[in-house]
Amino acid sequence: MFDWPTFLESLPLMAQALVVTLQTSLVGLAFGFVIGIAVASMRLSPTPLLRRLGGAYIFVFRGVPLLVQLLFIYYLLPRIGLPNIPPIGAAIIGLALASGAYIAEIFRGGFLAIPHGQLEAANLLGLSPWQTLTRIKVPQAIRLTLPALVNEMILLIKASSLVSVVGLADLTRVAQNLAASNYLFLQTYLVLALFYCLINIPLAGLGSLLERRLGRSA
Amino acid sequence: MMFDVSIITDRVEPILHGLLVTFQTWFAGVLIGLVLGLGIAVLQLFGGRWLRIPLRMFIEVIRATPFLVLLFLLYYGGPEFGLSLEPITAGILGMGVYGSVYFAEIFRGGFQSVPKGHVEAAECLGMGRWQCIWRVQLPQMLVIILPALVNMITILCKETAVLSIITIPELTMVLTGIGSETFAFVETLLVLCIGYLILIELSSRLGLWLERRVGRFLVRS
């Protein structure tokens, strides 16, 4: 049933593609993190306009399916004068913009959970808003929301399978190409699923471990 | 960059048909997902260890696998184990299976949120286990888990876009098809985005309305 020679032959290609998948997801997550902190700060800002803008960002980037967002970036960036963006660029931009919206919601909860007295104390001690954000709010918010952030990472790694439609040779794309040439669809896609499981199941375990740990000490 | 409205207005009929397919796959997928999910949750909680462990593994594996990969397995891999499906059937089944594990987790949380005293009271009154699930636990937990269910249902609405990759003629496939036919990517993709935003907004509004309506009867202690 299982064709071992073909499987072993395909392993180096799949391993390469795994690196591409991890790279795009991690870089996308890193940018999404920055976007998320910025948007969450906007949502909680005293200025109504900024609050509105932050809300609109989350509404749009959480409401439109990621696949549509990726198609948008892929087809439209060249038309507004940004030609020759390599597929990996389009993929990372797409993942970053979308995960930014989800991370913003996570961080909003994290920021709100920080006692207000701390922010007043920071203000009294003469910390600038930037210092308050980077030294007081973000480190604590990360600790509070770590399980949710791990969960977001799993979602992002899964979502990265969609970057195959913009032509990036990620895990899913490479498996598609392999299946098209070896005709072993079931086997190739089972191996593909296994690759995702090997990354995501340990991550999910880490997430629930963190949840229990942090829940106990909180 | 001009916006050419005629590209859309000339093709209202196929676009509406795509919307219909989106609705069909969404509803059918949600329905299958809810039924499967409830089944998984009940078996997991009341079925003993020999069911709990394999079900737990099933949930973990499906949750770790991207929806697109699940579709590939069903649609392209299916014929190899005697399951030759039309794209739309494979898509609906895929949505159902994908959604079921998330629904199962929601239901499980719901069952555990019903106070133990109610279950004991039902037992004292001579209700059987299934009667207790059906008459005492389900009605109460549905109110509590409604927001989570609505959230998952809207997520599944967005996942229908992925069905275009296995050639199901839903909204995304129809509009990107028009886009590559006419090279009017701006118009078609904008309409697509707005269409999904309206769908999502409507379903979350409906969810909020439902929550208020059913929440009237819940006494929170």
XYZ file of C-alpha atoms in Angstrom:
439
model
C 0.000 0.000 0.000
C 2.552 2.549 1.138
C 5.215 3.212 -1.472
C 8.348 3.621 0.647
C 10.883 4.341 -2.161
C 8.763 7.205 -3.499
C 8.260 8.490 0.026
C 11.972 8.478 0.808
C 12.735 10.102 -2.519
C 10.288 12.924 -1.781
C 11.578 13.566 1.738
C 14.364 16.048 0.857
C 11.903 18.135 -1.189
C 9.339 18.062 1.606
C 11.968 19.023 4.165
C 12.950 21.997 2.043
C 9.316 22.985 1.724
C 8.880 22.632 5.481
C 11.564 25.271 5.934
C 9.699 27.574 3.535
C 6.437 27.050 5.435
C 8.082 27.720 8.791
C 9.938 30.755 7.481
C 6.861 32.391 5.985
C 4.727 31.663 9.047
C 7.318 32.876 11.540
C 8.265 36.021 9.643
C 4.563 36.688 9.020
C 3.866 36.201 12.717
C 6.704 38.549 13.688
C 5.327 41.336 11.493
C 1.799 40.477 12.593
C 2.959 40.895 16.165
C 4.116 44.461 15.513
C 0.931 45.274 13.588
C -1.118 43.693 16.363
C 0.482 45.792 19.104
C 0.023 48.938 17.033
C -3.624 48.199 16.230
C -4.417 47.186 19.815
C -2.918 50.466 21.028
C -5.049 52.321 18.489
C -8.155 50.505 19.693
C -7.467 51.586 23.262
C -6.327 55.105 22.413
C -8.245 58.107 23.770
C -8.553 59.546 20.236
C -11.860 58.472 18.649
C -10.436 58.562 15.118
C -7.631 56.162 16.005
C -10.094 53.869 17.769
C -12.261 53.841 14.657
C -9.317 53.125 12.381
C -8.143 50.272 14.564
C -11.648 48.840 14.634
C -11.952 49.119 10.855
C -8.639 47.344 10.385
C -9.748 44.438 12.535
C -13.156 44.301 10.853
C -11.690 44.116 7.356
C -8.757 41.797 7.953
C -10.692 39.396 10.126
C -13.776 39.475 7.925
C -12.256 38.801 4.518
C -11.054 35.229 3.990
C -7.276 34.950 3.954
C -7.370 33.386 0.498
C -9.097 36.491 -0.873
C -6.617 38.746 0.907
C -3.730 36.836 -0.644
C -5.266 37.065 -4.115
C -5.772 40.778 -3.565
C -2.127 41.327 -2.662
C -0.899 39.094 -5.441
C -2.916 40.720 -8.203
C -3.100 44.284 -6.954
C 0.370 45.132 -5.713
C 1.784 45.038 -9.259
C -0.988 47.390 -10.396
C -0.277 50.082 -7.834
C 3.355 50.348 -8.847
C 4.948 47.594 -6.794
C 5.867 45.086 -9.483
C 7.988 41.985 -9.066
C 7.154 41.234 -5.501
C 8.366 37.672 -5.153
C 5.734 35.144 -4.034
C 7.361 34.885 -0.625
C 6.963 38.649 -0.163
C 3.289 38.558 -1.078
C 2.778 35.574 1.209
C 4.472 37.218 4.184
C 2.591 40.496 3.683
C -0.701 38.596 3.522
C -0.040 36.501 6.614
C 1.256 39.507 8.562
C -1.751 41.699 7.757
C -4.247 38.988 8.661
C -2.529 37.747 11.809
C -2.069 41.373 12.868
C -5.843 41.697 13.178
C -6.160 38.570 15.334
C -3.140 39.449 17.483
C -4.572 42.941 17.991
C -7.671 41.415 19.580
C -5.511 39.168 21.764
C -3.359 42.082 22.870
C -6.316 44.315 23.550
C -7.397 41.785 26.163
C -3.845 41.627 27.487
C -3.510 45.411 27.745
C -6.850 45.717 29.508
C -5.775 43.152 32.085
C -2.846 45.290 33.239
C -3.786 47.143 36.442
C -4.353 50.810 35.790
C -2.239 51.801 38.783
C 0.861 50.555 37.004
C 0.291 52.889 34.091
C -0.245 55.803 36.467
C 2.932 54.863 38.313
C 4.838 54.723 35.018
C 3.485 58.136 34.152
C 4.474 59.563 37.547
C 7.966 58.141 37.206
C 8.345 60.097 33.993
C 8.251 57.205 31.530
C 7.311 58.250 28.027
C 4.307 56.571 26.358
C 6.720 54.585 24.198
C 8.644 53.412 27.262
C 5.414 52.528 29.023
C 4.367 50.475 26.005
C 7.615 48.600 25.508
C 8.697 48.203 29.135
C 5.431 47.878 31.059
C 2.546 46.934 28.804
C 3.987 44.619 26.136
C 6.082 42.337 28.400
C 3.148 41.776 30.742
C 0.617 41.423 27.941
C 2.780 38.771 26.278
C 2.937 36.790 29.508
C -0.809 37.063 30.028
C -1.726 36.109 26.476
C 0.963 33.517 25.757
C -1.453 30.568 25.339
C -3.582 32.597 22.912
C -0.465 33.641 21.000
C 0.672 30.022 20.662
C -2.794 29.175 19.389
C -2.551 32.004 16.863
C 0.745 30.576 15.690
C -0.874 27.191 15.025
C -3.665 28.908 13.090
C -1.092 30.837 11.090
C 0.948 27.750 10.193
C -2.272 26.127 9.002
C -3.296 29.257 7.129
C 0.104 29.356 5.439
C -1.037 26.362 3.364
C -3.023 28.918 1.351
C 0.110 30.717 0.161
C 0.487 27.850 -2.288
C -2.071 29.647 -4.475
C 0.263 32.619 -4.953
C 2.926 30.250 -6.209
C 5.144 29.860 -3.173
C 6.756 26.419 -2.903
C 5.555 25.722 0.625
C 4.675 22.288 2.026
C 1.248 22.184 0.411
C 2.473 23.355 -2.981
C 5.356 20.891 -3.085
C 3.073 18.023 -2.056
C 0.667 19.025 -4.847
C 3.502 18.938 -7.367
C 4.738 15.594 -6.063
C 1.248 14.072 -6.224
C 0.802 15.355 -9.762
C 3.927 13.512 -10.863
C 3.753 10.291 -8.834
C -0.045 9.842 -8.908
C 0.037 8.674 -5.284
C -2.501 11.236 -4.122
C -3.618 9.586 -0.907
C -0.114 8.757 0.256
C 1.373 12.134 -0.627
C -1.404 14.082 1.067
C -1.292 11.839 4.135
C 2.423 12.584 4.412
C 1.580 16.270 3.980
C -0.960 16.110 6.810
C 1.613 14.291 8.923
C 4.116 17.113 8.403
C 1.594 19.674 9.640
C 0.670 17.447 12.577
C 4.323 17.066 13.542
C 4.601 20.847 13.908
C 1.182 21.697 15.248
C 0.433 18.948 17.754
C 3.546 19.683 19.863
C 2.706 23.387 19.607
C -0.836 22.687 20.810
C 0.634 20.698 23.701
C 2.883 23.637 24.543
C -0.142 25.937 24.427
C -2.178 23.917 26.899
C 0.867 23.459 29.142
C 1.346 27.230 29.239
C -2.331 27.689 29.918
C -2.179 25.407 32.960
C 1.080 26.922 34.205
C -0.037 30.514 33.850
C -3.488 29.733 35.143
C -2.030 28.299 38.315
C 0.324 31.152 39.102
C -2.172 33.875 38.232
C -7.146 52.588 -12.298
C -10.794 52.980 -13.267
C -13.619 51.131 -11.663
C -15.727 49.525 -14.386
C -19.125 48.732 -12.883
C -20.373 46.971 -15.992
C -17.990 44.080 -15.327
C -20.095 43.254 -12.298
C -23.525 44.366 -13.483
C -23.235 42.316 -16.678
C -22.637 39.176 -14.673
C -25.089 39.412 -11.823
C -26.563 36.009 -12.522
C -23.389 33.892 -12.272
C -22.294 35.906 -9.224
C -25.599 35.258 -7.465
C -25.274 31.602 -8.347
C -21.817 31.578 -6.762
C -23.300 33.190 -3.654
C -25.931 30.469 -3.563
C -23.255 27.758 -3.711
C -21.380 29.536 -0.907
C -24.557 29.485 1.208
C -25.282 25.851 0.384
C -21.812 24.592 1.263
C -21.707 26.780 4.366
C -25.054 25.620 5.760
C -24.577 21.979 4.862
C -21.050 22.010 6.280
C -22.199 23.676 9.502
C -25.062 21.213 9.887
C -22.823 18.167 9.448
C -20.221 19.743 11.698
C -22.736 20.415 14.482
C -24.195 16.896 14.398
C -20.764 15.219 14.234
C -19.394 17.569 16.866
C -22.227 16.877 19.292
C -21.759 13.152 18.713
C -18.027 13.376 19.352
C -18.539 15.435 22.520
C -21.188 13.094 23.957
C -19.138 9.977 23.181
C -16.040 11.599 24.579
C -17.687 12.504 27.870
C -19.894 9.479 28.401
C -18.327 6.771 26.258
C -15.547 5.532 28.500
C -11.820 5.333 27.971
C -11.863 3.186 24.819
C -13.736 5.880 22.970
C -12.198 8.867 24.664
C -8.603 8.246 23.610
C -9.201 7.651 19.872
C -11.606 10.597 19.738
C -9.041 12.823 21.441
C -6.484 11.755 18.822
C -8.948 12.426 16.005
C -9.599 15.936 17.361
C -5.890 16.719 17.735
C -5.032 15.476 14.233
C -7.842 17.339 12.478
C -7.108 20.500 14.443
C -3.459 20.346 13.425
C -4.223 19.839 9.717
C -4.999 22.783 7.429
C -8.487 22.772 5.922
C -7.010 22.802 2.418
C -5.017 19.621 3.134
C -8.135 17.942 4.485
C -9.930 18.822 1.251
C -7.074 17.424 -0.834
C -7.184 14.195 1.154
C -10.922 13.793 0.650
C -11.151 14.928 -2.939
C -7.935 13.643 -4.502
C -7.104 10.858 -2.050
C -10.681 9.669 -1.601
C -10.896 7.577 -4.805
C -8.012 5.449 -3.531
C -10.119 4.219 -0.637
C -13.263 3.960 -2.697
C -14.692 7.397 -2.006
C -15.103 9.130 -5.362
C -16.911 12.354 -4.601
C -18.122 15.288 -6.607
C -16.171 18.429 -5.683
C -19.150 19.918 -3.876
C -19.827 16.765 -1.845
C -16.163 16.503 -0.902
C -16.211 20.178 0.043
C -19.284 19.888 2.262
C -17.989 16.721 3.898
C -14.604 18.364 4.436
C -16.212 21.401 6.051
C -18.292 19.126 8.250
C -15.328 17.096 9.457
C -13.148 20.180 9.908
C -15.852 22.026 11.830
C -16.889 19.011 13.895
C -13.740 18.914 16.023
C -14.058 22.590 16.928
C -17.769 22.177 17.629
C -16.973 19.103 19.730
C -14.620 21.136 21.908
C -17.285 23.817 22.332
C -19.946 21.242 23.250
C -17.590 19.550 25.688
C -16.979 22.837 27.442
C -20.726 23.402 27.493
C -21.499 20.053 29.101
C -18.927 20.750 31.776
C -20.425 24.167 32.469
C -23.805 22.776 33.503
C -23.819 22.594 37.321
C -23.355 19.065 38.669
C -26.302 19.554 40.999
C -28.682 19.733 38.049
C -27.450 16.406 36.734
C -27.750 14.837 40.167
C -31.230 16.252 40.561
C -32.211 14.756 37.217
C -30.855 11.399 38.363
C -32.822 11.620 41.612
C -35.941 12.352 39.612
C -35.364 9.097 37.753
C -34.193 10.462 34.420
C -31.916 8.234 32.389
C -28.564 9.433 31.117
C -29.829 10.296 27.614
C -32.937 11.961 28.951
C -30.745 14.023 31.239
C -28.480 15.052 28.326
C -31.426 15.893 26.104
C -33.700 17.616 28.635
C -31.361 19.131 31.205
C -27.850 19.560 29.902
C -28.333 20.459 26.236
C -30.933 23.217 26.666
C -28.899 24.946 29.365
C -25.535 24.667 27.710
C -26.776 25.852 24.328
C -27.368 29.281 25.820
C -23.912 29.368 27.352
C -22.028 28.190 24.262
C -24.036 30.167 21.712
C -21.413 32.937 21.276
C -18.678 30.351 20.672
C -20.877 28.456 18.214
C -21.707 31.624 16.282
C -18.027 32.521 16.179
C -17.117 29.116 14.744
C -19.954 29.294 12.218
C -18.641 32.635 10.929
C -15.141 31.170 10.703
C -16.567 28.359 8.565
C -18.198 30.974 6.313
C -14.744 32.343 5.551
C -13.370 28.848 5.015
C -15.795 28.342 2.122
C -13.463 30.540 0.058
C -10.904 27.720 0.189
C -13.390 25.448 -1.590
C -12.609 27.328 -4.801
C -9.237 25.544 -4.879
C -10.933 22.188 -5.429
C -12.996 23.785 -8.231
C -16.291 24.305 -6.406
C -18.032 27.197 -8.206
C -18.712 29.311 -5.107
C -18.359 33.071 -4.788
C -14.549 33.220 -4.780
C -14.204 30.892 -7.752
C -16.847 32.742 -9.785
C -15.410 36.192 -9.121
C -11.749 35.262 -9.621
C -12.879 33.496 -12.802
C -14.453 36.714 -14.049
C -11.258 38.501 -12.984
C -8.964 36.377 -15.077
C -11.401 36.457 -17.990
C -11.615 40.249 -18.119
C -8.395 41.197 -16.307
C -10.602 43.334 -14.061
C -9.001 42.095 -10.850
C -9.647 45.289 -8.903
C -13.401 45.245 -9.461
C -13.905 41.546 -8.913
C -11.705 41.278 -5.822
C -13.256 44.376 -4.245
C -16.745 43.000 -4.757
C -15.549 39.710 -3.309
C -14.174 41.386 -0.174
C -17.305 43.452 0.326
C -19.461 40.377 -0.210
C -17.666 38.452 2.529
C -17.706 41.430 4.894
C -21.484 41.684 4.477
C -21.910 37.941 5.053
C -19.760 37.998 8.181
C -21.432 41.105 9.555
C -24.903 39.709 8.962
C -24.126 36.403 10.616
C -22.549 38.014 13.662
C -25.521 40.410 13.983
C -27.861 37.443 13.787
C -25.749 35.729 16.427
C -25.963 38.719 18.788
C -29.716 38.905 18.323
C -30.042 35.193 19.096
C -27.838 35.542 22.166
C -30.045 38.288 23.558
C -33.158 36.311 22.788
C -32.184 33.009 24.342
C -30.229 34.680 27.145
C -33.455 36.018 28.678
C -34.202 32.702 30.292
C -30.783 32.066 31.746
C -30.343 32.814 35.422
C -26.683 33.253 36.130
C -25.665 32.472 39.663
